Amino acid sequence: CIGFVPTMGYLHAGHLSLLRAARRRGGKAGKVVVSIYVNPTQFGPKEDFPSYPRDLKRDLNLCRTEGVDAVFAPRDKEMYPGKTGSRRCESADGPRFDKRGYSTYVVEEQLSQGMEGAARPGHFRGVTTVVAKLFNIVLPDVAVFGAKDWQQAAIIKRMVADLNFPLKIVVAPIVREPDGVAMSSRNKYLVGNLRPQAAVLRRSIQVVRQTVAIAKKPVFAPKLKARVRQIVKAAPAARLDYVEFFDPETLKPATKVAHGTHMALAVFIGKTRLIDNSWL
Ligand code: AMP
């Protein structure tokens, strides 16, 4: 059994929990494969592709300590070969490479519309494309994704079903810092007084959860959204990108929020964009 964990590297305890989940799934005789690749086609032109934290040496050491069997860390020219080298360019659909060397993309058309898909045009097209490529290269029996990227996991599950990839998708829970902030490679950007402000995402979730728990009937989403806007505003460096309430499977937006509805939000802390989500 091959268990696979795709990552963009700069590994943290959240990633390590996925490796362990892959190990548990595969049993003693199983192999765990990790990919480390900062995929250029899932970043928008003004996003942090150039500055995304990278430290392959450190990542390889962590993988060794965790008993990972193989690491796949390709270069851009291996993933997206191009006649002019692997030069990334922009197009209306999202980032792409030299068409003479690479011209196939995988697009999920339903679940990718809202939230991250709306805020980051072309993002999921890059994600589904690279994950499909990685599945075909690694040929895993199981692939583990984090609940941290809830919409991404839902889209990958849909892609696997729609395109008949012969593997099982497992979604592992979010690993958090002691103050509740979801672990993320991007937390490295949060220096000085920015780091404590990242707690507004978790705080928003907790306030909403509490409100829903004590309400006698479903609560209107706009009311909860206004409350989240207030909470985020209280942190001086924070700016709400979106907050959404939705069905955890279909991702269909909910106008009335109750126990079992899912919540996701994206917040800029300074220039750093963070996401979080939870079942309510
Ligand atoms: P990334 O390297 O950010 O692309 O993430 C690689 C995988 O790790 C994705 O499936 C993420 O959802 C997952 N992941 C990232 N952060 C966390 C976390 N804090 N807890 C659990 N899984 C995570």
mmCIF file of C-alpha atoms and ligand atoms in Angstrom:
data_model
loop_
_atom_site.group_PDB
_atom_site.id
_atom_site.type_symbol
_atom_site.label_atom_id
_atom_site.label_comp_id
_atom_site.label_asym_id
_atom_site.label_seq_id
_atom_site.Cartn_x
_atom_site.Cartn_y
_atom_site.Cartn_z
ATOM 1 C CA CYS A 1 0.000 0.000 0.000
ATOM 2 C CA ILE A 2 1.406 3.390 -0.977
ATOM 3 C CA GLY A 3 0.255 6.326 1.132
ATOM 4 C CA PHE A 4 0.900 9.720 -0.405
ATOM 5 C CA VAL A 5 1.035 13.204 1.139
ATOM 6 C CA PRO A 6 1.339 16.094 -1.332
ATOM 7 C CA THR A 7 2.811 19.277 0.199
ATOM 8 C CA MET A 8 4.445 22.546 -0.747
ATOM 9 C CA GLY A 9 7.149 21.943 1.852
ATOM 10 C CA TYR A 10 8.364 24.060 4.753
ATOM 11 C CA LEU A 11 6.929 21.245 6.824
ATOM 12 C CA HIS A 12 5.251 21.772 10.194
ATOM 13 C CA ALA A 13 3.364 19.613 12.704
ATOM 14 C CA GLY A 14 0.225 19.759 10.505
ATOM 15 C CA HIS A 15 2.082 18.104 7.629
ATOM 16 C CA LEU A 16 3.660 15.564 10.009
ATOM 17 C CA SER A 17 0.208 14.531 11.249
ATOM 18 C CA LEU A 18 -0.685 13.702 7.621
ATOM 19 C CA LEU A 19 2.448 11.544 7.273
ATOM 20 C CA ARG A 20 1.448 9.627 10.384
ATOM 21 C CA ALA A 21 -2.106 9.191 9.094
ATOM 22 C CA ALA A 22 -0.659 7.837 5.832
ATOM 23 C CA ARG A 23 1.565 5.460 7.809
ATOM 24 C CA ARG A 24 -1.403 4.222 9.888
ATOM 25 C CA ARG A 25 -3.458 3.607 6.736
ATOM 26 C CA GLY A 26 -0.700 1.651 5.020
ATOM 27 C CA GLY A 27 0.226 -0.582 7.960
ATOM 28 C CA LYS A 28 3.691 -2.012 8.611
ATOM 29 C CA ALA A 29 4.368 -3.106 5.050
ATOM 30 C CA GLY A 30 3.094 0.180 3.607
ATOM 31 C CA LYS A 31 5.246 2.885 2.052
ATOM 32 C CA VAL A 32 4.807 6.600 2.669
ATOM 33 C CA VAL A 33 5.645 9.019 -0.140
ATOM 34 C CA VAL A 34 5.749 12.801 0.316
ATOM 35 C CA SER A 35 5.932 15.346 -2.466
ATOM 36 C CA ILE A 36 7.450 18.763 -1.877
ATOM 37 C CA TYR A 37 6.643 21.144 -4.682
ATOM 38 C CA VAL A 38 5.656 24.811 -4.632
ATOM 39 C CA ASN A 39 3.339 24.568 -7.611
ATOM 40 C CA PRO A 40 3.527 27.797 -9.653
ATOM 41 C CA THR A 41 0.206 27.244 -11.478
ATOM 42 C CA GLN A 42 -1.845 27.601 -8.290
ATOM 43 C CA PHE A 43 -0.535 31.069 -7.407
ATOM 44 C CA GLY A 44 -2.058 34.250 -8.825
ATOM 45 C CA PRO A 45 0.196 36.899 -10.410
ATOM 46 C CA LYS A 46 0.193 39.108 -7.294
ATOM 47 C CA GLU A 47 0.455 36.227 -4.803
ATOM 48 C CA ASP A 48 3.411 34.975 -2.794
ATOM 49 C CA PHE A 49 4.890 32.374 -5.182
ATOM 50 C CA PRO A 50 8.364 33.994 -5.210
ATOM 51 C CA SER A 51 8.529 34.468 -1.444
ATOM 52 C CA TYR A 52 6.770 31.238 -0.362
ATOM 53 C CA PRO A 53 8.996 29.741 2.397
ATOM 54 C CA ARG A 54 11.284 26.969 1.159
ATOM 55 C CA ASP A 55 13.845 24.854 3.038
ATOM 56 C CA LEU A 56 14.326 21.504 1.327
ATOM 57 C CA LYS A 57 17.237 20.426 3.505
ATOM 58 C CA ARG A 58 15.220 20.889 6.684
ATOM 59 C CA ASP A 59 12.178 19.182 5.113
ATOM 60 C CA LEU A 60 14.260 16.159 4.059
ATOM 61 C CA ASN A 61 15.624 15.830 7.597
ATOM 62 C CA LEU A 62 12.096 15.930 9.032
ATOM 63 C CA CYS A 63 10.964 13.292 6.524
ATOM 64 C CA ARG A 64 13.924 11.103 7.471
ATOM 65 C CA THR A 65 13.073 11.421 11.182
ATOM 66 C CA GLU A 66 9.449 10.538 10.429
ATOM 67 C CA GLY A 67 10.517 7.415 8.508
ATOM 68 C CA VAL A 68 9.161 8.615 5.163
ATOM 69 C CA ASP A 69 10.107 6.084 2.446
ATOM 70 C CA ALA A 70 10.430 8.438 -0.500
ATOM 71 C CA VAL A 71 10.335 12.173 -1.182
ATOM 72 C CA PHE A 72 9.459 13.539 -4.613
ATOM 73 C CA ALA A 73 10.722 17.111 -5.003
ATOM 74 C CA PRO A 74 10.588 17.915 -8.711
ATOM 75 C CA ARG A 75 11.798 21.053 -10.489
ATOM 76 C CA ASP A 76 9.406 23.202 -12.514
ATOM 77 C CA LYS A 77 10.900 21.977 -15.787
ATOM 78 C CA GLU A 78 10.064 18.373 -14.848
ATOM 79 C CA MET A 79 6.435 19.217 -14.047
ATOM 80 C CA TYR A 80 5.851 21.825 -16.750
ATOM 81 C CA PRO A 81 8.403 21.336 -19.541
ATOM 82 C CA GLY A 82 8.736 24.322 -21.881
ATOM 83 C CA LYS A 83 10.684 25.036 -25.038
ATOM 84 C CA THR A 84 11.863 28.332 -23.576
ATOM 85 C CA GLY A 85 12.652 26.851 -20.184
ATOM 86 C CA SER A 86 9.859 26.808 -17.630
ATOM 87 C CA ARG A 87 8.635 30.390 -17.798
ATOM 88 C CA ARG A 88 5.373 31.001 -16.013
ATOM 89 C CA CYS A 89 2.984 33.406 -17.718
ATOM 90 C CA GLU A 90 -0.510 34.673 -16.957
ATOM 91 C CA SER A 91 -3.705 33.970 -18.886
ATOM 92 C CA ALA A 92 -7.403 34.669 -18.387
ATOM 93 C CA ASP A 93 -7.891 31.172 -16.899
ATOM 94 C CA GLY A 94 -4.948 31.421 -14.523
ATOM 95 C CA PRO A 95 -1.198 30.969 -14.571
ATOM 96 C CA ARG A 96 0.168 28.711 -17.290
ATOM 97 C CA PHE A 97 3.404 27.638 -18.889
ATOM 98 C CA ASP A 98 4.838 27.775 -22.383
ATOM 99 C CA LYS A 99 2.089 26.124 -24.488
ATOM 100 C CA ARG A 100 4.628 24.490 -26.800
ATOM 101 C CA GLY A 101 5.871 22.364 -23.882
ATOM 102 C CA TYR A 102 2.809 21.994 -21.658
ATOM 103 C CA SER A 103 -0.861 22.569 -22.455
ATOM 104 C CA THR A 104 -3.158 20.328 -20.375
ATOM 105 C CA TYR A 105 -5.038 21.475 -17.249
ATOM 106 C CA VAL A 106 -7.618 19.764 -15.034
ATOM 107 C CA VAL A 107 -10.615 21.898 -14.074
ATOM 108 C CA GLU A 108 -13.316 21.082 -11.508
ATOM 109 C CA GLU A 109 -16.298 23.246 -12.381
ATOM 110 C CA GLN A 110 -18.677 23.140 -9.429
ATOM 111 C CA LEU A 111 -17.074 23.109 -5.985
ATOM 112 C CA SER A 112 -14.278 25.468 -7.120
ATOM 113 C CA GLN A 113 -16.634 28.381 -7.744
ATOM 114 C CA GLY A 114 -16.984 29.948 -4.295
ATOM 115 C CA MET A 115 -14.706 30.929 -1.411
ATOM 116 C CA GLU A 116 -11.037 30.281 -2.300
ATOM 117 C CA GLY A 117 -12.002 29.820 -5.949
ATOM 118 C CA ALA A 118 -13.708 33.218 -6.075
ATOM 119 C CA ALA A 119 -10.970 34.953 -4.071
ATOM 120 C CA ARG A 120 -8.099 33.344 -6.007
ATOM 121 C CA PRO A 121 -9.083 32.937 -9.686
ATOM 122 C CA GLY A 122 -7.293 29.996 -11.320
ATOM 123 C CA HIS A 123 -6.050 28.657 -7.976
ATOM 124 C CA PHE A 124 -7.970 25.379 -7.986
ATOM 125 C CA ARG A 125 -7.191 24.794 -11.659
ATOM 126 C CA GLY A 126 -3.527 24.762 -10.627
ATOM 127 C CA VAL A 127 -4.256 22.522 -7.630
ATOM 128 C CA THR A 128 -6.298 19.885 -9.505
ATOM 129 C CA THR A 129 -3.765 19.880 -12.346
ATOM 130 C CA VAL A 130 -0.745 19.330 -10.135
ATOM 131 C CA VAL A 131 -2.489 16.806 -7.873
ATOM 132 C CA ALA A 132 -3.675 14.783 -10.905
ATOM 133 C CA LYS A 133 -0.100 14.811 -12.219
ATOM 134 C CA LEU A 134 1.291 13.768 -8.827
ATOM 135 C CA PHE A 135 -1.256 10.935 -8.529
ATOM 136 C CA ASN A 136 -0.167 9.636 -11.946
ATOM 137 C CA ILE A 137 3.526 9.865 -11.031
ATOM 138 C CA VAL A 138 3.306 8.354 -7.527
ATOM 139 C CA LEU A 139 0.390 5.915 -8.163
ATOM 140 C CA PRO A 140 -0.717 5.882 -4.504
ATOM 141 C CA ASP A 141 -3.431 3.679 -2.976
ATOM 142 C CA VAL A 142 -4.276 6.353 -0.416
ATOM 143 C CA ALA A 143 -3.630 10.107 -0.416
ATOM 144 C CA VAL A 144 -3.947 12.203 2.736
ATOM 145 C CA PHE A 145 -5.057 15.850 2.711
ATOM 146 C CA GLY A 146 -5.596 18.256 5.609
ATOM 147 C CA ALA A 147 -8.979 19.596 6.734
ATOM 148 C CA LYS A 148 -7.174 22.976 6.959
ATOM 149 C CA ASP A 149 -7.926 23.324 3.225
ATOM 150 C CA TRP A 150 -11.505 22.039 3.410
ATOM 151 C CA GLN A 151 -12.609 23.221 -0.027
ATOM 152 C CA GLN A 152 -9.458 21.804 -1.614
ATOM 153 C CA ALA A 153 -10.094 18.378 -0.039
ATOM 154 C CA ALA A 154 -13.713 18.410 -1.304
ATOM 155 C CA ILE A 155 -12.535 19.296 -4.826
ATOM 156 C CA ILE A 156 -9.864 16.576 -4.836
ATOM 157 C CA LYS A 157 -12.450 13.995 -3.689
ATOM 158 C CA ARG A 158 -14.712 15.108 -6.538
ATOM 159 C CA MET A 159 -11.871 14.967 -9.072
ATOM 160 C CA VAL A 160 -10.913 11.445 -7.943
ATOM 161 C CA ALA A 161 -14.526 10.275 -8.308
ATOM 162 C CA ASP A 162 -15.141 12.086 -11.605
ATOM 163 C CA LEU A 163 -11.902 11.026 -13.297
ATOM 164 C CA ASN A 164 -11.830 7.482 -11.837
ATOM 165 C CA PHE A 165 -8.487 7.773 -10.074
ATOM 166 C CA PRO A 166 -8.035 4.370 -8.365
ATOM 167 C CA LEU A 167 -7.210 5.629 -4.875
ATOM 168 C CA LYS A 168 -8.807 6.603 -1.593
ATOM 169 C CA ILE A 169 -8.734 10.144 -0.194
ATOM 170 C CA VAL A 170 -8.353 10.589 3.558
ATOM 171 C CA VAL A 171 -8.899 13.966 5.233
ATOM 172 C CA ALA A 172 -6.970 14.519 8.487
ATOM 173 C CA PRO A 173 -7.939 17.072 11.188
ATOM 174 C CA ILE A 174 -6.436 20.564 11.519
ATOM 175 C CA VAL A 175 -3.371 20.820 13.768
ATOM 176 C CA ARG A 176 -3.237 24.095 15.709
ATOM 177 C CA GLU A 177 -0.703 26.190 17.637
ATOM 178 C CA PRO A 178 -1.261 26.498 21.411
ATOM 179 C CA ASP A 179 -3.244 29.750 20.867
ATOM 180 C CA GLY A 180 -5.559 28.026 18.378
ATOM 181 C CA VAL A 181 -3.993 29.419 15.182
ATOM 182 C CA ALA A 182 -4.026 26.737 12.474
ATOM 183 C CA MET A 183 -0.485 25.679 11.601
ATOM 184 C CA SER A 184 0.619 26.984 8.215
ATOM 185 C CA SER A 185 3.902 27.522 6.393
ATOM 186 C CA ARG A 186 2.694 31.107 5.875
ATOM 187 C CA ASN A 187 2.696 31.741 9.653
ATOM 188 C CA LYS A 188 6.431 32.373 9.137
ATOM 189 C CA TYR A 189 5.478 35.729 7.568
ATOM 190 C CA LEU A 190 3.809 36.843 10.825
ATOM 191 C CA VAL A 191 6.501 38.760 12.652
ATOM 192 C CA GLY A 192 6.244 40.946 15.755
ATOM 193 C CA ASN A 193 2.747 42.068 16.716
ATOM 194 C CA LEU A 194 1.172 40.425 13.640
ATOM 195 C CA ARG A 195 1.431 36.886 15.020
ATOM 196 C CA PRO A 196 -0.997 37.326 17.984
ATOM 197 C CA GLN A 197 -3.533 38.969 15.624
ATOM 198 C CA ALA A 198 -3.768 35.718 13.650
ATOM 199 C CA ALA A 199 -5.906 34.416 16.504
ATOM 200 C CA VAL A 200 -8.900 36.396 15.103
ATOM 201 C CA LEU A 201 -9.687 33.527 12.720
ATOM 202 C CA ARG A 202 -10.033 30.991 15.517
ATOM 203 C CA ARG A 203 -11.795 33.527 17.741
ATOM 204 C CA SER A 204 -14.370 34.189 15.006
ATOM 205 C CA ILE A 205 -15.056 30.473 14.693
ATOM 206 C CA GLN A 206 -15.448 30.077 18.437
ATOM 207 C CA VAL A 207 -17.850 33.017 18.779
ATOM 208 C CA VAL A 208 -19.981 31.709 15.895
ATOM 209 C CA ARG A 209 -19.940 28.196 17.303
ATOM 210 C CA GLN A 210 -21.067 29.494 20.687
ATOM 211 C CA THR A 211 -23.816 31.637 19.116
ATOM 212 C CA VAL A 212 -25.131 28.674 17.119
ATOM 213 C CA ALA A 213 -24.919 26.340 20.123
ATOM 214 C CA ILE A 214 -27.050 28.524 22.384
ATOM 215 C CA ALA A 215 -29.549 29.640 19.717
ATOM 216 C CA LYS A 216 -32.917 27.886 19.870
ATOM 217 C CA LYS A 217 -33.325 28.007 16.086
ATOM 218 C CA PRO A 218 -31.009 28.367 13.040
ATOM 219 C CA VAL A 219 -29.235 31.736 12.880
ATOM 220 C CA PHE A 220 -29.259 33.876 9.719
ATOM 221 C CA ALA A 221 -25.876 33.817 7.981
ATOM 222 C CA PRO A 222 -25.758 37.615 7.368
ATOM 223 C CA LYS A 223 -26.088 38.198 11.105
ATOM 224 C CA LEU A 224 -23.154 35.870 11.828
ATOM 225 C CA LYS A 225 -21.115 37.397 9.009
ATOM 226 C CA ALA A 226 -21.610 40.861 10.541
ATOM 227 C CA ARG A 227 -20.424 39.536 13.899
ATOM 228 C CA VAL A 228 -17.295 38.022 12.293
ATOM 229 C CA ARG A 229 -16.602 41.322 10.496
ATOM 230 C CA GLN A 230 -16.685 43.045 13.921
ATOM 231 C CA ILE A 231 -14.323 40.532 15.519
ATOM 232 C CA VAL A 232 -11.827 40.781 12.660
ATOM 233 C CA LYS A 233 -12.005 44.597 12.702
ATOM 234 C CA ALA A 234 -10.905 44.606 16.335
ATOM 235 C CA ALA A 235 -7.428 43.438 15.261
ATOM 236 C CA PRO A 236 -5.742 46.498 13.689
ATOM 237 C CA ALA A 237 -3.722 44.623 11.030
ATOM 238 C CA ALA A 238 -6.557 42.226 10.080
ATOM 239 C CA ARG A 239 -8.820 42.525 7.023
ATOM 240 C CA LEU A 240 -11.585 40.020 6.293
ATOM 241 C CA ASP A 241 -11.397 38.586 2.763
ATOM 242 C CA TYR A 242 -14.498 36.391 3.105
ATOM 243 C CA VAL A 243 -16.486 34.364 5.605
ATOM 244 C CA GLU A 244 -18.891 31.703 4.382
ATOM 245 C CA PHE A 245 -21.341 29.206 5.859
ATOM 246 C CA PHE A 246 -22.039 26.102 3.812
ATOM 247 C CA ASP A 247 -22.865 22.417 3.593
ATOM 248 C CA PRO A 248 -19.650 20.501 4.395
ATOM 249 C CA GLU A 249 -20.072 18.046 1.490
ATOM 250 C CA THR A 250 -21.658 20.037 -1.343
ATOM 251 C CA LEU A 251 -20.138 23.401 -0.223
ATOM 252 C CA LYS A 252 -23.510 24.952 -1.062
ATOM 253 C CA PRO A 253 -23.860 28.267 0.870
ATOM 254 C CA ALA A 254 -26.303 28.181 3.797
ATOM 255 C CA THR A 255 -28.545 31.147 4.569
ATOM 256 C CA LYS A 256 -29.560 29.654 7.906
ATOM 257 C CA VAL A 257 -26.748 28.352 10.101
ATOM 258 C CA ALA A 258 -27.208 25.510 12.570
ATOM 259 C CA HIS A 259 -25.314 22.675 14.228
ATOM 260 C CA GLY A 260 -23.585 20.760 11.397
ATOM 261 C CA THR A 261 -23.204 23.726 9.043
ATOM 262 C CA HIS A 262 -19.571 24.369 8.089
ATOM 263 C CA MET A 263 -17.812 27.737 8.346
ATOM 264 C CA ALA A 264 -14.729 28.979 6.494
ATOM 265 C CA LEU A 265 -12.969 32.324 6.436
ATOM 266 C CA ALA A 266 -9.950 34.032 4.907
ATOM 267 C CA VAL A 267 -8.307 36.983 6.621
ATOM 268 C CA PHE A 268 -5.349 39.155 5.697
ATOM 269 C CA ILE A 269 -3.048 39.808 8.636
ATOM 270 C CA GLY A 270 -0.942 42.595 7.171
ATOM 271 C CA LYS A 271 0.011 41.176 3.772
ATOM 272 C CA THR A 272 -0.326 37.539 4.843
ATOM 273 C CA ARG A 273 -3.509 35.760 3.846
ATOM 274 C CA LEU A 274 -4.633 33.065 6.306
ATOM 275 C CA ILE A 275 -7.541 30.619 6.130
ATOM 276 C CA ASP A 276 -9.369 28.518 8.694
ATOM 277 C CA ASN A 277 -12.581 26.501 8.872
ATOM 278 C CA SER A 278 -14.655 24.397 11.190
ATOM 279 C CA TRP A 279 -17.749 22.321 11.525
ATOM 280 C CA LEU A 280 -20.186 24.180 13.769
HETATM 281 P P1 AMP B 1 0.550 22.846 1.928
HETATM 282 O O1 AMP B 1 1.991 22.470 2.076
HETATM 283 O O2 AMP B 1 0.171 24.076 2.657
HETATM 284 O O3 AMP B 1 0.087 22.816 0.500
HETATM 285 O O4 AMP B 1 -0.269 21.698 2.644
HETATM 286 C C1 AMP B 1 -0.095 20.350 2.309
HETATM 287 C C2 AMP B 1 -1.163 19.538 2.991
HETATM 288 O O5 AMP B 1 -1.061 19.723 4.400
HETATM 289 C C3 AMP B 1 -2.580 19.963 2.596
HETATM 290 O O6 AMP B 1 -3.389 18.790 2.461
HETATM 291 C C4 AMP B 1 -3.000 20.798 3.774
HETATM 292 O O7 AMP B 1 -4.408 20.816 3.962
HETATM 293 C C5 AMP B 1 -2.314 20.097 4.906
HETATM 294 N N1 AMP B 1 -2.150 20.997 6.056
HETATM 295 C C6 AMP B 1 -1.591 22.232 6.045
HETATM 296 N N2 AMP B 1 -1.668 22.789 7.261
HETATM 297 C C7 AMP B 1 -2.302 21.887 8.059
HETATM 298 C C8 AMP B 1 -2.694 21.883 9.452
HETATM 299 N N3 AMP B 1 -2.466 22.911 10.259
HETATM 300 N N4 AMP B 1 -3.324 20.785 9.915
HETATM 301 C C9 AMP B 1 -3.591 19.733 9.110
HETATM 302 N N5 AMP B 1 -3.244 19.678 7.807
HETATM 303 C C10 AMP B 1 -2.613 20.741 7.293
#
